[in-house]
PDB file of C-alpha atoms in Angstrom:
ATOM      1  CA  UNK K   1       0.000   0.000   0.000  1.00 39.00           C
ATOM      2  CA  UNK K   2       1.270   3.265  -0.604  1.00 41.00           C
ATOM      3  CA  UNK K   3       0.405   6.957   1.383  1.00 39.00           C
ATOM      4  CA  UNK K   4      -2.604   7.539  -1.625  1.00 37.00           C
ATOM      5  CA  UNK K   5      -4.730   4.024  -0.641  1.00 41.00           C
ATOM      6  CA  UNK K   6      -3.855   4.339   3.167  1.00 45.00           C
ATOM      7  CA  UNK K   7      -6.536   2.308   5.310  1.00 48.00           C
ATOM      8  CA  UNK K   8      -8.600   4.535   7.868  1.00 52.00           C
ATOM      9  CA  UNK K   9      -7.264   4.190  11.106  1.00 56.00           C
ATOM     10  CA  UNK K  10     -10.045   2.722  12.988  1.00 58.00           C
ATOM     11  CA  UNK K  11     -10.429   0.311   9.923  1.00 58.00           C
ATOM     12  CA  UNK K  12      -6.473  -0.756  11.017  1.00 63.00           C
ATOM     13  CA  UNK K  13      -7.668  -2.276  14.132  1.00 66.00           C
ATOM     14  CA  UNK K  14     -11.278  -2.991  14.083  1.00 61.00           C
ATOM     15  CA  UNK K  15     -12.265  -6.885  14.346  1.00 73.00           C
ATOM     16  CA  UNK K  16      -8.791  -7.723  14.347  1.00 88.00           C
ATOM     17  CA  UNK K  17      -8.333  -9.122  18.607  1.00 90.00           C
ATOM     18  CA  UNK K  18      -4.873  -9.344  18.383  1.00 94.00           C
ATOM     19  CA  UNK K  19      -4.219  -5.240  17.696  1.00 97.00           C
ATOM     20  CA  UNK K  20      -4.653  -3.303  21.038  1.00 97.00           C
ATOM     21  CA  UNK K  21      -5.045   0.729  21.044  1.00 97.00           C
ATOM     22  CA  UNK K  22      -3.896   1.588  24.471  1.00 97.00           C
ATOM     23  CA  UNK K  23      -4.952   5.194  23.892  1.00 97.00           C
ATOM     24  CA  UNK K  24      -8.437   4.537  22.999  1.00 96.00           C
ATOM     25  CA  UNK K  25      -9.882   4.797  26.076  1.00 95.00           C
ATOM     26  CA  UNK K  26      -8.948   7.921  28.100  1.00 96.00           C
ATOM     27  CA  UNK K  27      -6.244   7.388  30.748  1.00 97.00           C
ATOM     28  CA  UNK K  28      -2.667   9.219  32.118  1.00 98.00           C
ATOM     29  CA  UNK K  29      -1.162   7.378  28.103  1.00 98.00           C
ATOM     30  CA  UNK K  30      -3.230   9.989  26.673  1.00 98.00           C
ATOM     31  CA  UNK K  31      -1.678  12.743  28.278  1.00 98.00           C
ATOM     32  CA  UNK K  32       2.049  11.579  27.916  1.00 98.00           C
ATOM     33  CA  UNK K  33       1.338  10.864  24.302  1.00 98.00           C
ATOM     34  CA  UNK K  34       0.229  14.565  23.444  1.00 98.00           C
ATOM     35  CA  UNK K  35       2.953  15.785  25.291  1.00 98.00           C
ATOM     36  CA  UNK K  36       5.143  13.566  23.149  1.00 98.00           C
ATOM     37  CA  UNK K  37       3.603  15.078  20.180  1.00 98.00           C
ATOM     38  CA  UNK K  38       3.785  18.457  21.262  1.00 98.00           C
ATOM     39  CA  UNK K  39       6.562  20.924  19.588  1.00 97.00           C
ATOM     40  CA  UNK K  40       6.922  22.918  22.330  1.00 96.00           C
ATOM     41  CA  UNK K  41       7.665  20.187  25.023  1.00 96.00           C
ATOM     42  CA  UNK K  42       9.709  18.351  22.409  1.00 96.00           C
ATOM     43  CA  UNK K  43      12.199  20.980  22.764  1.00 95.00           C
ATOM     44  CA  UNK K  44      13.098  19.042  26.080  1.00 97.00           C
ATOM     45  CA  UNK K  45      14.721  15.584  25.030  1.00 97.00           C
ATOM     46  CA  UNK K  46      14.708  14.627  28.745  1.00 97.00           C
ATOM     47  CA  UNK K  47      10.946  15.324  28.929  1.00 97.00           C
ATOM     48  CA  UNK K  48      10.674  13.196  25.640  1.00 98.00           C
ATOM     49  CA  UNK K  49      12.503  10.275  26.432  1.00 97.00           C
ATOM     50  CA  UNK K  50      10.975   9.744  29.924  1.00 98.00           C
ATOM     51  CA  UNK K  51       7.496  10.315  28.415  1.00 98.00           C
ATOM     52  CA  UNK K  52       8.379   7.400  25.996  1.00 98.00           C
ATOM     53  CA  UNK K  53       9.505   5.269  29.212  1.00 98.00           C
ATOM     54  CA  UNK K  54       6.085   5.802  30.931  1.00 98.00           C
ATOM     55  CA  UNK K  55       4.120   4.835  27.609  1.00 98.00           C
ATOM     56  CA  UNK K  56       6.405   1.838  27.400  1.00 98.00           C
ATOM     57  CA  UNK K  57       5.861   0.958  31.538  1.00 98.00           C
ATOM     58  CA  UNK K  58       1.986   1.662  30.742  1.00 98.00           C
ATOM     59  CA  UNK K  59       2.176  -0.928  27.553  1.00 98.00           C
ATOM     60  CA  UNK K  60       4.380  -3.331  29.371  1.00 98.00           C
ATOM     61  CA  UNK K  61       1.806  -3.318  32.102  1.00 98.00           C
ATOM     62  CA  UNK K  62      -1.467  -4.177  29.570  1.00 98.00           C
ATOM     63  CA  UNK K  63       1.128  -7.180  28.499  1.00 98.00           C
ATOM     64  CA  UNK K  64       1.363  -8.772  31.391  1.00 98.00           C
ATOM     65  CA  UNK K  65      -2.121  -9.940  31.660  1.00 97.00           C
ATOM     66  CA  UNK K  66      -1.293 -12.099  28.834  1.00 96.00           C
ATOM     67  CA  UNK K  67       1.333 -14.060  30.409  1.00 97.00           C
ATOM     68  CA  UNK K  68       2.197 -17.161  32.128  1.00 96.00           C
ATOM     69  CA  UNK K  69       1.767 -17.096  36.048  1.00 97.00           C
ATOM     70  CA  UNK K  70       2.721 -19.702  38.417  1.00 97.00           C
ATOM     71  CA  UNK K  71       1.180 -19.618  42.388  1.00 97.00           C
ATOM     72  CA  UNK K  72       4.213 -18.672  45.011  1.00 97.00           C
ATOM     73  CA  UNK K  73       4.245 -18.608  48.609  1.00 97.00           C
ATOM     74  CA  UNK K  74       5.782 -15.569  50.163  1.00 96.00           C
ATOM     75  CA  UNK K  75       6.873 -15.378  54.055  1.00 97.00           C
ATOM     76  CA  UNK K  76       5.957 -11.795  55.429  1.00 97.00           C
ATOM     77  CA  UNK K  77       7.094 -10.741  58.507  1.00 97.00           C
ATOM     78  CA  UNK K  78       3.793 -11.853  59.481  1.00 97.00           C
ATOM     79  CA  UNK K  79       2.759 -15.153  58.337  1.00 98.00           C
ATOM     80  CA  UNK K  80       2.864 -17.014  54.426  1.00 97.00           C
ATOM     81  CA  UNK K  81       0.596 -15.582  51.656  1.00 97.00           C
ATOM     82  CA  UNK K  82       0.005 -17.183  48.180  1.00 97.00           C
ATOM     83  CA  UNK K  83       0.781 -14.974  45.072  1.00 96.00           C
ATOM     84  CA  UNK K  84       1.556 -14.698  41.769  1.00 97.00           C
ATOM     85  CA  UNK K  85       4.701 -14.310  40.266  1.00 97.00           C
ATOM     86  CA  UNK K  86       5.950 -14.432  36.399  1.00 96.00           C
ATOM     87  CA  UNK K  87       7.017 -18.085  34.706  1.00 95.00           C
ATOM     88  CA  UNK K  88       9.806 -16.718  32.987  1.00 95.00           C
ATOM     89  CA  UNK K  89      10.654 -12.844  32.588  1.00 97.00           C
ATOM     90  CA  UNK K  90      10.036 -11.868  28.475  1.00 98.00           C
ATOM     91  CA  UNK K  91      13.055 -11.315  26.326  1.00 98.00           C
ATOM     92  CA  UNK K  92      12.939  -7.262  25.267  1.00 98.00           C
ATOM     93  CA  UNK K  93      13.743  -6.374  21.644  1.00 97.00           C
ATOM     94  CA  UNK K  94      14.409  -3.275  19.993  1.00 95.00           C
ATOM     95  CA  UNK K  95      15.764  -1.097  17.159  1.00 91.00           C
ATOM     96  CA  UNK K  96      18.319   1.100  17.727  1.00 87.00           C
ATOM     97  CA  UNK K  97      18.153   3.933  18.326  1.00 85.00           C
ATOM     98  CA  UNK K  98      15.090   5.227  18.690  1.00 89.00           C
ATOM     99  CA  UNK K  99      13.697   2.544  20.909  1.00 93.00           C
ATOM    100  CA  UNK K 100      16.360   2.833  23.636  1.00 96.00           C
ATOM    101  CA  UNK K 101      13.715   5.404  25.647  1.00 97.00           C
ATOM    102  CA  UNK K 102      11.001   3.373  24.765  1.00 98.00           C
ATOM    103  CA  UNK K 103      12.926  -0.104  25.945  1.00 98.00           C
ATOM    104  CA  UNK K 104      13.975   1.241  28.912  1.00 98.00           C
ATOM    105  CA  UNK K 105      10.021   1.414  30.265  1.00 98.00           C
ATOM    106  CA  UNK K 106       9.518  -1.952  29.584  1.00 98.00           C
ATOM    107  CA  UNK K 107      12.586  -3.012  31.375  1.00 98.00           C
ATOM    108  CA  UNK K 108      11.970  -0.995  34.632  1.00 98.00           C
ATOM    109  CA  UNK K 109       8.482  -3.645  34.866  1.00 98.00           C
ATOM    110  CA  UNK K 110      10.358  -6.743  33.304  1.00 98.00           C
ATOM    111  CA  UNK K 111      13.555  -5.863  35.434  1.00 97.00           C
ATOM    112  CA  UNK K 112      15.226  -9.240  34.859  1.00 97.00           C
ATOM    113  CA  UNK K 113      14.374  -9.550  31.270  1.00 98.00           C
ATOM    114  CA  UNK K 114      17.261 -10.058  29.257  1.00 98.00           C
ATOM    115  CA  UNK K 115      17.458  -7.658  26.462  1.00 98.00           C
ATOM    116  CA  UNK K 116      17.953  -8.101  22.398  1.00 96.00           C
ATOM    117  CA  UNK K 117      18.748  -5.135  20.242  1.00 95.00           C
ATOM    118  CA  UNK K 118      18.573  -4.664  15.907  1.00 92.00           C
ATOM    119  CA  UNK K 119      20.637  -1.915  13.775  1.00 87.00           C
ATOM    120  CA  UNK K 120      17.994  -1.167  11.479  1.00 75.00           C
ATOM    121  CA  UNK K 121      17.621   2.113   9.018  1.00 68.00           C
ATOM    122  CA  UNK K 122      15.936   3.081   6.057  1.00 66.00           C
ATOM    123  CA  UNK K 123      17.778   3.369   2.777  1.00 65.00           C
ATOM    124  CA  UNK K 124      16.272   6.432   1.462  1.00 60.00           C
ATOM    125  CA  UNK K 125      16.000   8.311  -1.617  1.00 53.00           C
ATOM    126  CA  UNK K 126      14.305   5.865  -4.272  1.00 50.00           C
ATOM    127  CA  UNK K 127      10.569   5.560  -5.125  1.00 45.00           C
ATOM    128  CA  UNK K 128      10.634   3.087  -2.135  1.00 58.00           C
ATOM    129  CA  UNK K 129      12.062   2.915   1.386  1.00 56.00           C
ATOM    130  CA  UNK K 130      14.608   0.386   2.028  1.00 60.00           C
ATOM    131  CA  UNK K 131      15.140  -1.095   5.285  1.00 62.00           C
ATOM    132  CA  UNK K 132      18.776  -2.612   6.128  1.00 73.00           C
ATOM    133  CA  UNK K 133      19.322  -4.863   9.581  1.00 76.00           C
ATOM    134  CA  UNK K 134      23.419  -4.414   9.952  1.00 80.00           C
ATOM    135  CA  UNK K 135      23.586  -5.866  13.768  1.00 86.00           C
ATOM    136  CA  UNK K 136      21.557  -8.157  15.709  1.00 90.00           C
ATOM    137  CA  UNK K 137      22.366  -9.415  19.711  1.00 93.00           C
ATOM    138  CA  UNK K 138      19.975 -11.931  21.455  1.00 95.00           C
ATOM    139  CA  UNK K 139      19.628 -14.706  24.094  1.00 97.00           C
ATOM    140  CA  UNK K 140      18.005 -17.505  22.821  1.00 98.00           C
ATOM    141  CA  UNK K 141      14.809 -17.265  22.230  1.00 98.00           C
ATOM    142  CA  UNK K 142      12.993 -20.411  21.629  1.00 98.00           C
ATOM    143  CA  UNK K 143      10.066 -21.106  23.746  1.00 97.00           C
ATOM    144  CA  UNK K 144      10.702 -17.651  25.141  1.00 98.00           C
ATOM    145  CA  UNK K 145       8.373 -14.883  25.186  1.00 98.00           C
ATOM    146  CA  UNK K 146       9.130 -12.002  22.835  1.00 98.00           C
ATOM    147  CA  UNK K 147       8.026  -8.260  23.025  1.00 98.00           C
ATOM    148  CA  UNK K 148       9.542  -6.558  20.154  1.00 98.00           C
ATOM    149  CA  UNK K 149       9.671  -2.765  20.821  1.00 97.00           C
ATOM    150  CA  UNK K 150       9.632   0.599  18.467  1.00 96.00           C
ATOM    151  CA  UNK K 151       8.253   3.792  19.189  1.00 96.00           C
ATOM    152  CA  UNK K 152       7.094   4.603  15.322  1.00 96.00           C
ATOM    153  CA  UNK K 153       5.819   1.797  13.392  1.00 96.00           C
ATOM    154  CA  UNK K 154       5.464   3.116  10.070  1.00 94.00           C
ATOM    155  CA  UNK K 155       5.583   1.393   6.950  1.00 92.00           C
ATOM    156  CA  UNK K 156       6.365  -2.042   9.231  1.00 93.00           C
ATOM    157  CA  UNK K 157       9.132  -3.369   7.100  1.00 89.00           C
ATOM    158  CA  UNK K 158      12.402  -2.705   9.932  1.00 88.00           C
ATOM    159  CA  UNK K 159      10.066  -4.172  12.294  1.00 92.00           C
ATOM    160  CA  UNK K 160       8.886  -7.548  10.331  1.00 93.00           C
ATOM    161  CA  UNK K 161      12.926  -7.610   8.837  1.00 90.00           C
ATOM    162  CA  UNK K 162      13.863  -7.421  12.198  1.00 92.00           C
ATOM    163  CA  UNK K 163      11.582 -10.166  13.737  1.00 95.00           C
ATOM    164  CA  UNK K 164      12.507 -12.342  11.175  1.00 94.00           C
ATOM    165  CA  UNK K 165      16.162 -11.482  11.369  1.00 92.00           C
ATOM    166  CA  UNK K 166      16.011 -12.453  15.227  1.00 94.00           C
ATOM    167  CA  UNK K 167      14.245 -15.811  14.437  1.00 96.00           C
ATOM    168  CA  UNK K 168      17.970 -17.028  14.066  1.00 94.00           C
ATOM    169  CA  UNK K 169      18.345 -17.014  17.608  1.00 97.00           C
ATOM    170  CA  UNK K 170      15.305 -19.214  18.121  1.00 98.00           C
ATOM    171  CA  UNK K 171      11.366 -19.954  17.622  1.00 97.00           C
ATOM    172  CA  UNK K 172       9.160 -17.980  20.872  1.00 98.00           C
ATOM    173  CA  UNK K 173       6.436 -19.517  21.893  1.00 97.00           C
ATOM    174  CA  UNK K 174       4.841 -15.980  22.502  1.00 97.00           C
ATOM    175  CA  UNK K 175       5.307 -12.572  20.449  1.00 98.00           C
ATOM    176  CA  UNK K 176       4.075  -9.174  21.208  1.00 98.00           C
ATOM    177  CA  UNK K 177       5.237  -6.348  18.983  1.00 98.00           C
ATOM    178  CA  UNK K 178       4.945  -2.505  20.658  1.00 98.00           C
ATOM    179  CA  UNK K 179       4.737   0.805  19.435  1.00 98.00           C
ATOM    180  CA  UNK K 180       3.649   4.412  20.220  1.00 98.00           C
ATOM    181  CA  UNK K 181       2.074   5.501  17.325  1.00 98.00           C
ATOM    182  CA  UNK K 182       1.315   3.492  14.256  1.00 98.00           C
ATOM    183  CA  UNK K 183      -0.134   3.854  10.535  1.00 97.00           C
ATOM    184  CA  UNK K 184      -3.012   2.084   9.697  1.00 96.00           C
ATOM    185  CA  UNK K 185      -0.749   0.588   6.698  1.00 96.00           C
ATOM    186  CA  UNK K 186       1.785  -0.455   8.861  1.00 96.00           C
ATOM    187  CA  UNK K 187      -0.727  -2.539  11.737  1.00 97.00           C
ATOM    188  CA  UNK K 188      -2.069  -3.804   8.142  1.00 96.00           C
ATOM    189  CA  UNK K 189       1.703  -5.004   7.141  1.00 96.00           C
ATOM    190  CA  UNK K 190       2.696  -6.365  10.572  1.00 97.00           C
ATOM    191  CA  UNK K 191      -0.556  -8.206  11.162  1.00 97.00           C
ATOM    192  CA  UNK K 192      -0.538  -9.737   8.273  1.00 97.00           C
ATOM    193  CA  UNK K 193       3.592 -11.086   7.702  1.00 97.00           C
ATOM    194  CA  UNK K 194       3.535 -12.000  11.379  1.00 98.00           C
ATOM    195  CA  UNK K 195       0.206 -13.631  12.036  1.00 97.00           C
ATOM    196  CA  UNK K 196       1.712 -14.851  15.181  1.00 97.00           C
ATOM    197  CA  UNK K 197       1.785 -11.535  16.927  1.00 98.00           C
ATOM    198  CA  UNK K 198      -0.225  -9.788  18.949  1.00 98.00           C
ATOM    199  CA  UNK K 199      -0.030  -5.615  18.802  1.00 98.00           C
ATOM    200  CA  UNK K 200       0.080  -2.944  21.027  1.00 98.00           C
ATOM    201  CA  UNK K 201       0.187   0.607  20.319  1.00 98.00           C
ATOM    202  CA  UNK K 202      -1.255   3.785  22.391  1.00 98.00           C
ATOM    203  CA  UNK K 203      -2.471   5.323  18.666  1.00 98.00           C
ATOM    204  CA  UNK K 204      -2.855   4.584  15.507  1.00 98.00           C
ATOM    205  CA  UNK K 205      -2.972   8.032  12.989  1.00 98.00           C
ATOM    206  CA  UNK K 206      -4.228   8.931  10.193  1.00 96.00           C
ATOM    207  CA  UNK K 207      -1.627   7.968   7.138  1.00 95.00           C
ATOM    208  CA  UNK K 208       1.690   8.030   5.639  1.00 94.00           C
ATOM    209  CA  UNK K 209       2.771  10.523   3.984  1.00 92.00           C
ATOM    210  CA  UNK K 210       4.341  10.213   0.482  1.00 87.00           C
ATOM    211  CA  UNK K 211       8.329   9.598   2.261  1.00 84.00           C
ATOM    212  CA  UNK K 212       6.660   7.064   4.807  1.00 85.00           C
ATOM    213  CA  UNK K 213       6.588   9.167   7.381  1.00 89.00           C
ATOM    214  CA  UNK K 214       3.520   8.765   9.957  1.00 96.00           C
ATOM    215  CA  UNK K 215       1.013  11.502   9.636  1.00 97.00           C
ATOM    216  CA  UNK K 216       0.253  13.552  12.247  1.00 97.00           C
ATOM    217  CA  UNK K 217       3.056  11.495  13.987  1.00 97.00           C
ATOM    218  CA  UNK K 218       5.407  13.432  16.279  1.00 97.00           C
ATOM    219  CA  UNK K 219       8.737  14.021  13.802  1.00 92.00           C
ATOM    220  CA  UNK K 220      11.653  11.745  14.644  1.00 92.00           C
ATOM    221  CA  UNK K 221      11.896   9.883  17.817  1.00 93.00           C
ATOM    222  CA  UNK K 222      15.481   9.202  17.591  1.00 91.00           C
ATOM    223  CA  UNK K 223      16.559  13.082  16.969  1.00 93.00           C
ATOM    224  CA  UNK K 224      13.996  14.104  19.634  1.00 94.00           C
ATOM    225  CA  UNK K 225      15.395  11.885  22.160  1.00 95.00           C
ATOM    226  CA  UNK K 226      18.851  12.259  21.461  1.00 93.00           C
ATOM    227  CA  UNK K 227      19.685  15.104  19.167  1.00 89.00           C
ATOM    228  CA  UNK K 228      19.879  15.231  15.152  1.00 85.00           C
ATOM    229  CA  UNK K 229      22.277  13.110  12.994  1.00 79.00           C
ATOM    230  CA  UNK K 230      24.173  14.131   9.681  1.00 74.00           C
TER     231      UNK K 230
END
């Protein structure tokens, strides 16, 4: 699909259980994700990044009710109580380096969660955006859960090269894929190469525009988080 045939965003996630829009109901995500957008708090990368850690703790949190729980008994300094406590802790992905913020919010709720991480950039400057995967680093990750973690999913392809790119390391048994804001063309893409996944995002906007960039979007997370490149 290209920007001119975009699918309506509610159209991106309707009847489809498997896509989750954190920011459709009204909550504290809503506020850090207009803040995010904002161009006058943008101008503070600290505020930024720590606004995409709390979207990422908020998304992490909505994950874990889909994981495996096993019953525990705890001592207290006052007698033994029965709880809940995680099987195994998920294995984190992300793309550099733009995800680092975002990453970093999952990994303060999954805090022993070993960590993967993808070099992954668009080729630019022909009719159609390349994506190139240079460097990957994983555990293993077969019968592991996965949450694979980006702040802009746009056109999907770095995401779905990267997922596949990872696969070397191992088959999960479970895969979650999260982002901030998405395209209705990308949640279309993603959904459909990895059938397996389930998706989270706090928005999904309008289109993309004719260089794949999401529209109304924020600008670029990377650069906003940690200043602009050459």
């Amino acid at each position: 699909m290209d920007a001119l045939t975009s699918l309506p965003a509610d159209a991106a996630a309707a009847d489809n259980p498997r896509v989750h829009v954190v920011c459709a109901e009204p909550s504290i995500a809503n506020h850090f994700l207009a803040e995010l957008r904002d161009v006058d708090v943008q101008r503070d990368s600290l505020r930024f990044r720590r606004n995409l850690q709390r979207l990422g703790e908020i998304i992490a949190y909505r994950i874990s009710s889909q994981l495996s729980y096993v019953e525990k008994t705890v001592k207290t300094p006052l007698a033994e109580a029965k709880s809940l406590q995680l099987h195994d802790f998920p294995v984190l992905a992300t793309v550099l380096r733009a995800g680092l913020p975002f990453h970093q919010g999952f990994l303060n709720y999954f805090d022993q969660s070993p960590s993967a991480f993808a070099a992954a950039y668009r080729i630019e400057g022909t009719s159609q955006v390349q994506v190139q995967v240079d460097y990957l680093s994983a555990p293993s990750l077969d019968e592991r859960v996965l949450i694979l973690v980006d702040p802009m999913l746009a056109s999907g392809k770095s995401l779905v090269q990267t997922y596949r790119a990872m696969l070397r390391f191992g088959t999960p048994r479970q895969v979650h894929i999260a982002a901030v804001i998405a395209s209705p063309d990308g949640v279309a893409y993603v959904t459909r190469e990895i059938p397996e996944a389930t998706l989270w995002v706090a928005a999904i906007d309008e289109k993309l525009n004719e260089q794949a960039y999401i529209v109304p979007g924020l600008g670029d997370a990377g650069d906003l988080s940690y200043g602009s490149k050459l």
